[in-house]
Coordinates of C-alpha atoms and ligand atoms in Angstrom, one line a residue:
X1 CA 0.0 0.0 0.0
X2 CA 1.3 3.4 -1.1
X3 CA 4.8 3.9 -2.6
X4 CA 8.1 6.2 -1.7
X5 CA 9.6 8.8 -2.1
X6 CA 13.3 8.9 -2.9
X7 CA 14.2 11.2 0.1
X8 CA 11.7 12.2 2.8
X9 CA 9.7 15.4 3.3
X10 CA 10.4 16.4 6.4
X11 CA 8.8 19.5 6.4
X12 CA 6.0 20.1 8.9
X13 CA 2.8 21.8 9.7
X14 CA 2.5 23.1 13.3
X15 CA 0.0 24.6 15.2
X16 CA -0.8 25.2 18.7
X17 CA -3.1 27.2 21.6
X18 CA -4.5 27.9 25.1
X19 CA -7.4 28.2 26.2
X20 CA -10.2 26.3 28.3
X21 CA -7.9 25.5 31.3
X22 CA -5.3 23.7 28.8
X23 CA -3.2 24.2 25.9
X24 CA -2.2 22.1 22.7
X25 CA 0.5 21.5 20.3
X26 CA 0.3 19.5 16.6
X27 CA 2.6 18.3 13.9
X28 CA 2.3 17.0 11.0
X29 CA 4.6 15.5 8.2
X30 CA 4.4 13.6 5.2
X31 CA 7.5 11.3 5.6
X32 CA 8.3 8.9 3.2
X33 CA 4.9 8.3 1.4
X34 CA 4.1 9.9 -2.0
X35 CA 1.1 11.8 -0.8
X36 CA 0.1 13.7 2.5
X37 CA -3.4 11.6 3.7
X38 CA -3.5 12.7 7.2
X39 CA -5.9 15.1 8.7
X40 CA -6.6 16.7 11.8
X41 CA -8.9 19.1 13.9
X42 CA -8.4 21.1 17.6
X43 CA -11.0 23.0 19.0
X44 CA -10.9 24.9 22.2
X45 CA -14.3 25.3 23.2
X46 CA -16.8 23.9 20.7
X47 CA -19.3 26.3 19.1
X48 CA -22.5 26.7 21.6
X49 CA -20.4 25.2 24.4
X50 CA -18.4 26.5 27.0
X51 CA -15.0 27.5 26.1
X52 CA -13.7 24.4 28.6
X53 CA -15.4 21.7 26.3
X54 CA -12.8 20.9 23.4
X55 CA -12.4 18.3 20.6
X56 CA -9.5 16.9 19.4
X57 CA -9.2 14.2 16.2
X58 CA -6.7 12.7 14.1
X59 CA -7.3 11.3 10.9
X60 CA -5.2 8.4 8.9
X61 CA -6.3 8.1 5.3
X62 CA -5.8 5.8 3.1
X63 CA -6.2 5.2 -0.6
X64 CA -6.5 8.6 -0.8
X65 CA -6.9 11.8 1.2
X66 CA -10.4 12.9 0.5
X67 CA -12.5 11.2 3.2
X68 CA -9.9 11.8 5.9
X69 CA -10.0 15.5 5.0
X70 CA -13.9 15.6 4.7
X71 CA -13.6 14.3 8.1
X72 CA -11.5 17.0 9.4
X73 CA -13.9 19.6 8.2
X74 CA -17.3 18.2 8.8
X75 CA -17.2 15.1 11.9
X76 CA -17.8 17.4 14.5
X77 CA -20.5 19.5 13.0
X78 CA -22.5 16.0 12.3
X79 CA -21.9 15.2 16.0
X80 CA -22.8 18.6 17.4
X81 CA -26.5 18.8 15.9
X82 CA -27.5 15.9 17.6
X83 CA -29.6 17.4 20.6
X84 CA -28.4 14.1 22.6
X85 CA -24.9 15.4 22.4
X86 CA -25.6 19.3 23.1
X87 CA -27.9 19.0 25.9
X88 CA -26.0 16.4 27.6
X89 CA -22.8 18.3 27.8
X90 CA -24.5 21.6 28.3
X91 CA -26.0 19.6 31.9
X92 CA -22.9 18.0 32.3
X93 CA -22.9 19.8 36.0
X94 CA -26.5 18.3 37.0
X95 CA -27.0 15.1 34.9
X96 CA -26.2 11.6 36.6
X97 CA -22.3 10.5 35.0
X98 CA -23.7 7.3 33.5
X99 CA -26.5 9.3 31.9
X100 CA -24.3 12.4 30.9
X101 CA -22.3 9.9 29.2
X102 CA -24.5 7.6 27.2
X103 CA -25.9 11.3 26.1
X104 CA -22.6 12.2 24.6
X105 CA -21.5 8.5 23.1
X106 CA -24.8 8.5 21.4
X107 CA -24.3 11.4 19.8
X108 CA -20.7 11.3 19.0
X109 CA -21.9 7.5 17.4
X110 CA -25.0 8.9 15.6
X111 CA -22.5 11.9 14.6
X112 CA -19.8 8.8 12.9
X113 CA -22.6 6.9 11.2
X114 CA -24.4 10.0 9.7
X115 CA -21.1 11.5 8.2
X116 CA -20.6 7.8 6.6
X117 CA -23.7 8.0 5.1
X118 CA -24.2 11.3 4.2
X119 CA -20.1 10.7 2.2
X120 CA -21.5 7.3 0.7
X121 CA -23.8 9.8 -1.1
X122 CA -21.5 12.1 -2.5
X123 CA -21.4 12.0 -6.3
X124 CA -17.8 10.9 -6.2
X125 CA -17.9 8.3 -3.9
X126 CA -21.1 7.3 -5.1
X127 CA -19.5 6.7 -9.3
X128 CA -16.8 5.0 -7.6
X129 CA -14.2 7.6 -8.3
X130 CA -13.1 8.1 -4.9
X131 CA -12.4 4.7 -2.8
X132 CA -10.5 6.2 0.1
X133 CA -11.3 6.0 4.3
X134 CA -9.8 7.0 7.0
X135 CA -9.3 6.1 10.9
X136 CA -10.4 8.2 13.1
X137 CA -9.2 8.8 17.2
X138 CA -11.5 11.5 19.1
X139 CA -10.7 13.3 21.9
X140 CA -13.5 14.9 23.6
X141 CA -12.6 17.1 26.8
X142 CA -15.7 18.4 28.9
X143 CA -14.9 19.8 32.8
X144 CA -15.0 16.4 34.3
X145 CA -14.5 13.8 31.6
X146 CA -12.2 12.9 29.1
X147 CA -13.9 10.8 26.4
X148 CA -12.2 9.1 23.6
X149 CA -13.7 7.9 20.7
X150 CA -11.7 5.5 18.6
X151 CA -12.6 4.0 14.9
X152 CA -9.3 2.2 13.3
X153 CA -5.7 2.0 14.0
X154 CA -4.8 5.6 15.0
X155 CA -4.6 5.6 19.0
X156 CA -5.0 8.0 22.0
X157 CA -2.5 7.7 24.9
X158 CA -3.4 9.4 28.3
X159 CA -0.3 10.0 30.3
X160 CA -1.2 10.4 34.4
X161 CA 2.2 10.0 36.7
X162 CA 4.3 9.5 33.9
X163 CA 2.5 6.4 32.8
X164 CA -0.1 5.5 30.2
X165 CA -3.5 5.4 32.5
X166 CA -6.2 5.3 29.2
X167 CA -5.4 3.7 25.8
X168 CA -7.9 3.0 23.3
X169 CA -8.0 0.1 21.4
X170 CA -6.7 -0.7 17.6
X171 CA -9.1 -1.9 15.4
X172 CA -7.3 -4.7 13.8
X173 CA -8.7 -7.3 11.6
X174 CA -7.7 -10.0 13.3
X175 CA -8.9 -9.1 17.0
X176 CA -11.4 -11.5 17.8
X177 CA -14.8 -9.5 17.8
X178 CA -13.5 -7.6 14.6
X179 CA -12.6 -11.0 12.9
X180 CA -16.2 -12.1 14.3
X181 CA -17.8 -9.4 12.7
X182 CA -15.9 -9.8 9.3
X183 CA -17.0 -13.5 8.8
X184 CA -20.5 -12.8 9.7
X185 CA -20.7 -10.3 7.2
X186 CA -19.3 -13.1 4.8
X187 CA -15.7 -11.6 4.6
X188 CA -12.6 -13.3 5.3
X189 CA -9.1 -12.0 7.3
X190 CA -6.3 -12.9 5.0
X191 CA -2.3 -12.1 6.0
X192 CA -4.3 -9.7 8.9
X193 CA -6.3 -8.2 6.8
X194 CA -9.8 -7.3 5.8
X195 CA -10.2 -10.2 2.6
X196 CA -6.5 -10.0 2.3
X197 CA -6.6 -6.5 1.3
X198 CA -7.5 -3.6 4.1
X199 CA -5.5 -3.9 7.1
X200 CA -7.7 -2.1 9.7
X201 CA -11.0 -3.2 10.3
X202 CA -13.4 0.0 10.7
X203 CA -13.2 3.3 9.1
X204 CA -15.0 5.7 7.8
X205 CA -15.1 5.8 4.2
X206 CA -13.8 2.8 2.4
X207 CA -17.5 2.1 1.0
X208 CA -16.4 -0.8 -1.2
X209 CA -16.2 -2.7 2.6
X210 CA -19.7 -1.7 3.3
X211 CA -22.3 -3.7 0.7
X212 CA -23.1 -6.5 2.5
X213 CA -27.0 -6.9 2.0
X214 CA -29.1 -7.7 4.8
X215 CA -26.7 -6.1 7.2
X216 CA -26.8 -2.9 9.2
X217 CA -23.6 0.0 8.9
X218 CA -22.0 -1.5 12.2
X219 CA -22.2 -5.0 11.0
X220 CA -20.4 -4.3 7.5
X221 CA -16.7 -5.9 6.4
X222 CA -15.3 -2.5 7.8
X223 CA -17.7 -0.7 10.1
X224 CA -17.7 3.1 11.3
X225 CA -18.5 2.4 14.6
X226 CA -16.7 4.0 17.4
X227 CA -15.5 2.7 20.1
X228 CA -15.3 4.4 23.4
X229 CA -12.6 5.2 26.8
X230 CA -13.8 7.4 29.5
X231 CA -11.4 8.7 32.4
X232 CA -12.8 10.9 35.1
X233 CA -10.6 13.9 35.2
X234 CA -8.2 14.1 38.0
X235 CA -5.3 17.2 39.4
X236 CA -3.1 14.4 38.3
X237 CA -3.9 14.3 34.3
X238 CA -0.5 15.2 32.7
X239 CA -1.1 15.3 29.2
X240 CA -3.1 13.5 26.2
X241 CA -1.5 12.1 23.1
X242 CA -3.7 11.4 19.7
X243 CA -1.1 10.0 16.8
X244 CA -1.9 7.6 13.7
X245 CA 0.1 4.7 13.1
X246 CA 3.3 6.1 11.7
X247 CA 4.3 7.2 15.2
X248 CA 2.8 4.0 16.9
X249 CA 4.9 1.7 14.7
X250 CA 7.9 2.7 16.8
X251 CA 6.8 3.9 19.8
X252 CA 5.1 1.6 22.2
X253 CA 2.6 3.5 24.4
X254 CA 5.1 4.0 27.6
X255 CA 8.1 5.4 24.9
X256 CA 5.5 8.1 24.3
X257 CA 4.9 8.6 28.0
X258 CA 8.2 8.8 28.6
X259 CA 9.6 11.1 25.8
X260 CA 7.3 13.4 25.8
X261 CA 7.4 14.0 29.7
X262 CA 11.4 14.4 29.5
X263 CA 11.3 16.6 26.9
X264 CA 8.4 18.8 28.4
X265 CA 10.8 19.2 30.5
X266 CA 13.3 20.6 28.7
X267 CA 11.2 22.7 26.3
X268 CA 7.2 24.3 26.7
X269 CA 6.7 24.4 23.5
X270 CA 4.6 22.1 22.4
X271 CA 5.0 22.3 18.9
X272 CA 8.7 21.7 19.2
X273 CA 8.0 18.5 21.2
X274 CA 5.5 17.2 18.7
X275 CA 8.3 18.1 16.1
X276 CA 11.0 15.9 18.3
X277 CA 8.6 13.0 18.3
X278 CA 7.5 13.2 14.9
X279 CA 11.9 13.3 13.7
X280 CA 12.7 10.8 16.2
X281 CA 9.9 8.4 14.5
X282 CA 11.3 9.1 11.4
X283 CA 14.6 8.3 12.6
X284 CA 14.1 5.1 14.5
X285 CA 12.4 3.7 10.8
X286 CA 8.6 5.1 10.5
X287 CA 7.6 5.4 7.0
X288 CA 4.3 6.7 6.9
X289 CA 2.7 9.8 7.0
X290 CA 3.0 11.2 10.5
X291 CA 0.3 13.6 12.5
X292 CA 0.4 14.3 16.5
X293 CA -1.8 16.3 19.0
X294 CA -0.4 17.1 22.4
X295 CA -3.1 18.4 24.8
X296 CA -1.1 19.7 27.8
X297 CA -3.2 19.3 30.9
X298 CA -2.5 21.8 34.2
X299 CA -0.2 18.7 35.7
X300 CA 2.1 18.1 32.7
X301 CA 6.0 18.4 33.2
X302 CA 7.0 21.9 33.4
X303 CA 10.4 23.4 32.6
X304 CA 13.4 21.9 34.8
X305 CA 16.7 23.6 34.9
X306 CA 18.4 21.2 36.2
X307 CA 16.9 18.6 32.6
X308 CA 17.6 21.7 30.7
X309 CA 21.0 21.8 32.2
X310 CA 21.3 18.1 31.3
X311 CA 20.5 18.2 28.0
X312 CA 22.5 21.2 27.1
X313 CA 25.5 18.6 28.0
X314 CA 24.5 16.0 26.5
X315 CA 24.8 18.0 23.2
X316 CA 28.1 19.2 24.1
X317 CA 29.6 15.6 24.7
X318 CA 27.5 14.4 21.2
X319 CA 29.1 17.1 19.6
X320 CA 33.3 16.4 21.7
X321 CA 32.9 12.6 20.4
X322 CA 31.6 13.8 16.8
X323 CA 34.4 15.9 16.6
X324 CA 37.0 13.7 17.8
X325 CA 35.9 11.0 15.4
X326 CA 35.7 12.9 12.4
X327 CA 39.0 14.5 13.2
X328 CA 40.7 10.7 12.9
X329 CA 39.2 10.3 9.7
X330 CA 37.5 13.0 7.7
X331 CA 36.1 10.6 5.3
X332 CA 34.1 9.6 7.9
X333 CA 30.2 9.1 6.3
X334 CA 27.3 9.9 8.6
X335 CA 26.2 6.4 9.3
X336 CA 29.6 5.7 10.6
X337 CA 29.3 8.6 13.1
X338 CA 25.7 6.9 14.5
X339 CA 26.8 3.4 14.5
X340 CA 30.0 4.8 16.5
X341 CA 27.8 7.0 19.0
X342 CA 25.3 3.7 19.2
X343 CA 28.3 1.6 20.1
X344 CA 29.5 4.2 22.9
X345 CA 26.9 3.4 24.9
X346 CA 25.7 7.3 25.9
X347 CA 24.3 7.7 29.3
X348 CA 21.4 10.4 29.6
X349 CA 20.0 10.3 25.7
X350 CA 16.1 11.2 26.4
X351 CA 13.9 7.9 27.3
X352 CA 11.8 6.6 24.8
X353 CA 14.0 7.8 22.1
X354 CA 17.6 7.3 22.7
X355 CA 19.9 8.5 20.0
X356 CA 17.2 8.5 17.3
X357 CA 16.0 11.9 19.2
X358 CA 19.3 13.6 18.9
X359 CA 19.8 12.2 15.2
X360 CA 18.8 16.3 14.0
X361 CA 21.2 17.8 16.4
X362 CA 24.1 14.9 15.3
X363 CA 23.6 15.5 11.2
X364 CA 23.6 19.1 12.5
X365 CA 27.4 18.9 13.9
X366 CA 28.6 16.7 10.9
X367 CA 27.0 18.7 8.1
X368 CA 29.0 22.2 10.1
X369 CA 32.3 20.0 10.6
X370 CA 32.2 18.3 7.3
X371 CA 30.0 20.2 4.6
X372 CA 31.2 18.7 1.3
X373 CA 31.2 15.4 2.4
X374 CA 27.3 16.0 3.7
X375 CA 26.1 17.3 0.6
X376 CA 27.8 14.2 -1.8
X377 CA 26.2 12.4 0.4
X378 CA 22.7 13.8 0.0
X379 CA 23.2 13.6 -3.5
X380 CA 25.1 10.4 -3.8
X381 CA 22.4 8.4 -1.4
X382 CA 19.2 10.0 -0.9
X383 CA 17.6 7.1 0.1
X384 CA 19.1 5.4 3.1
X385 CA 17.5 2.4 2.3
X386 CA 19.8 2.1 -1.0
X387 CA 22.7 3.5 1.2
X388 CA 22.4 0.5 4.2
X389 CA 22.2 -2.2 1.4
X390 CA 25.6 0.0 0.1
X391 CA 26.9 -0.2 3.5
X392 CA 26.2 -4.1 3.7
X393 CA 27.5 -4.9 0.3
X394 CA 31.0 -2.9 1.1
X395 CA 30.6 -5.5 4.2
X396 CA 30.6 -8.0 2.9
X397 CA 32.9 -7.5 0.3
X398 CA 35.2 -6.6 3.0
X399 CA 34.5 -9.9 5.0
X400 CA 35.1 -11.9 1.6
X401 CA 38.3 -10.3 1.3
Ligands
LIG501 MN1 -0.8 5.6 8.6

């Protein structure tokens, strides 16, 4: 699914803001894939809400970017004129929790399935001409709650005491009730996937999954249902994390936890840190599309001198062991440089993303000590795919020798 690109764009979209007792950060970057199918929304307070009730949402398209980006623009408007969802948050004060909340799933559920149908109608989904979907992971953030609404592989991480304390689940073809649900609509799950072909099992979108007769929307090959994860807010909430795949293919849910907290720590701005994760996913071997939301919570790390202290010398001993290496050899390529860093064995590289989060700061030192050599490099190897294999074949050759 989806080719490359030679060389990766790297170049990101940021955005950030305060407001309703919190504050958020986002990136995202294209990466290795040929197009840009990711989509996003942040709201601080929601239109005829208060200004503390705020919706988050990533979206992960595939086979094309027009449904995630439909989403984007429209989901929450098809979830807000549902009088369910409206009058249970506006009475989220004086409403009993359980009822509060089946108020606000139903309508963030009726919200998913009407958007489906209303996109199934569209004239170029409807002549075929379009066949893309897209995940979707909600974030819903009222005074007391914090409600997630999950359809697909993209995943929200709630970090509380530096740990992951709500994490919604991937809809994967092969998890039992999705596999359940894919045979009893006559489909079959092939190499993990949906008939062999779509590897998550609901969506929106993706209609060419949903034309099973005699079944209902939620019973379909791929289904738009949501699926739900409700924390009570506490002073302890620390910080929310929605992110598609191509950060969660290399970061396990704890990494996330854990990098983001250290380097909350060394920086406030949450852009920047969305930026780090985003570049140390890249670097550790992520090569999809890449879109992250940090909401920032009252408790989240703050500023630390003594971490900021600690990373200013971490880069100062990166940059002494660069420099002494390349001054041995200057010949040196990049990829010797890493491997010789990985082998030292560096105390103090930031948890969660070890020397792939410093790989910007150590191409940054090599380029300004060696330029020439950086740029024949760029040009020579764009792709570091082609240069590894390189790197193995003068290996081996070597070995042979
Ligand atoms: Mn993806």
């Amino acid at each position: 699914m989806g080719a490359f690109l030679d060389k990766p764009k790297t170049e990101k979209y940021n955005e950030s803001k305060n407001g309703g007792g919190l504050r958020y950060g986002l990136s995202s970057m294209q990466g290795w894939r040929i197009e840009m199918e990711d989509a996003h929304s942040a709201i601080i307070g929601i239109p005829d809400q208060k200004e503390t009730v705020c919706w988050f949402a990533v979206f992960d398209g595939h086979a094309g970017s027009r449904v995630s980006a439909h989403c984007a623009h429209h989901l929450l408007d098809c979830i807000r004129t549902n009088d369910d969802f409206t009058c249970s948050l506006q009475q989220e004060h004086t409403l009993p929790t359980e009822e509060m909340q089946k108020g606000i799933q139903n309508g963030i559920l009726k919200g998913f399935l009407e958007l489906d149908e209303k996109l199934r109608e569209s004239p170029e989904v409807a002549s075929g001409e379009d066949k893309s979907g897209t995940t979707a992971v909600c974030a819903l953030i009222t005074d007391k709650f914090l409600t997630l609404a999950n359809c697909g592989d993209s995943r929200g991480v709630f970090c509380v005491n530096g740990k992951p304390a709500l994490v919604t689940q991937d809809h994967k073809p092969s998890n039992e009730p999705e596999r359940a649900r894919i045979q009893n609509a006559g489909g079959t799950v092939m190499i993990q996937r949906v008939n062999g072909s779509l590897a998550v099992s609901r969506a929106l979108g993706d209609f060419e999954y949903k034309n099973v007769e005699g079944k209902g929307p939620t019973e379909q090959l791929v289904s738009p249902e949501p699926e739900f994860f409700v924390k009570e807010r506490t002073d302890e909430d620390e910080f929310l994390v929605l992110a598609c795949d191509g950060v969660w293919d290399v970061m396990t849910n704890q990494d996330i936890c854990d990098f983001i907290s250290a380097r909350l720590k060394v920086n406030d701005n949450l852009e920047t840190v969305c930026n780090e994760v985003i570049d140390t996913c890249l670097h550790k071997g992520s090569r999809d599309n890449m879109s992250i939301i940090i909401i920032a919570f009252p408790a989240a790390p703050k500023v630390d001198p003594e971490a900021v202290k600690a990373d200013k010398e971490l880069d100062a001993l990166l940059e002494k062991k660069i420099t002494e290496f390349v001054a041995q050899d200057n010949e040196v390529e990049l990829s010797q440089v890493t491997q010789y860093l990985m082998d030292e064995d560096i105390k103090g590289l930031p948890q969660g993303g070890g020397l792939y989060a410093k790989k910007v700061f150590i191409e940054e030192v090599y380029k300004k000590l060696l330029p020439e050599k950086y740029e024949s490099t760029q040009e020579e190897c764009p792709n570091p795919l082609a240069s590894l294999l390189f790197a193995n074949a003068k290996n081996a050759a070597l070995e042979d020798n």
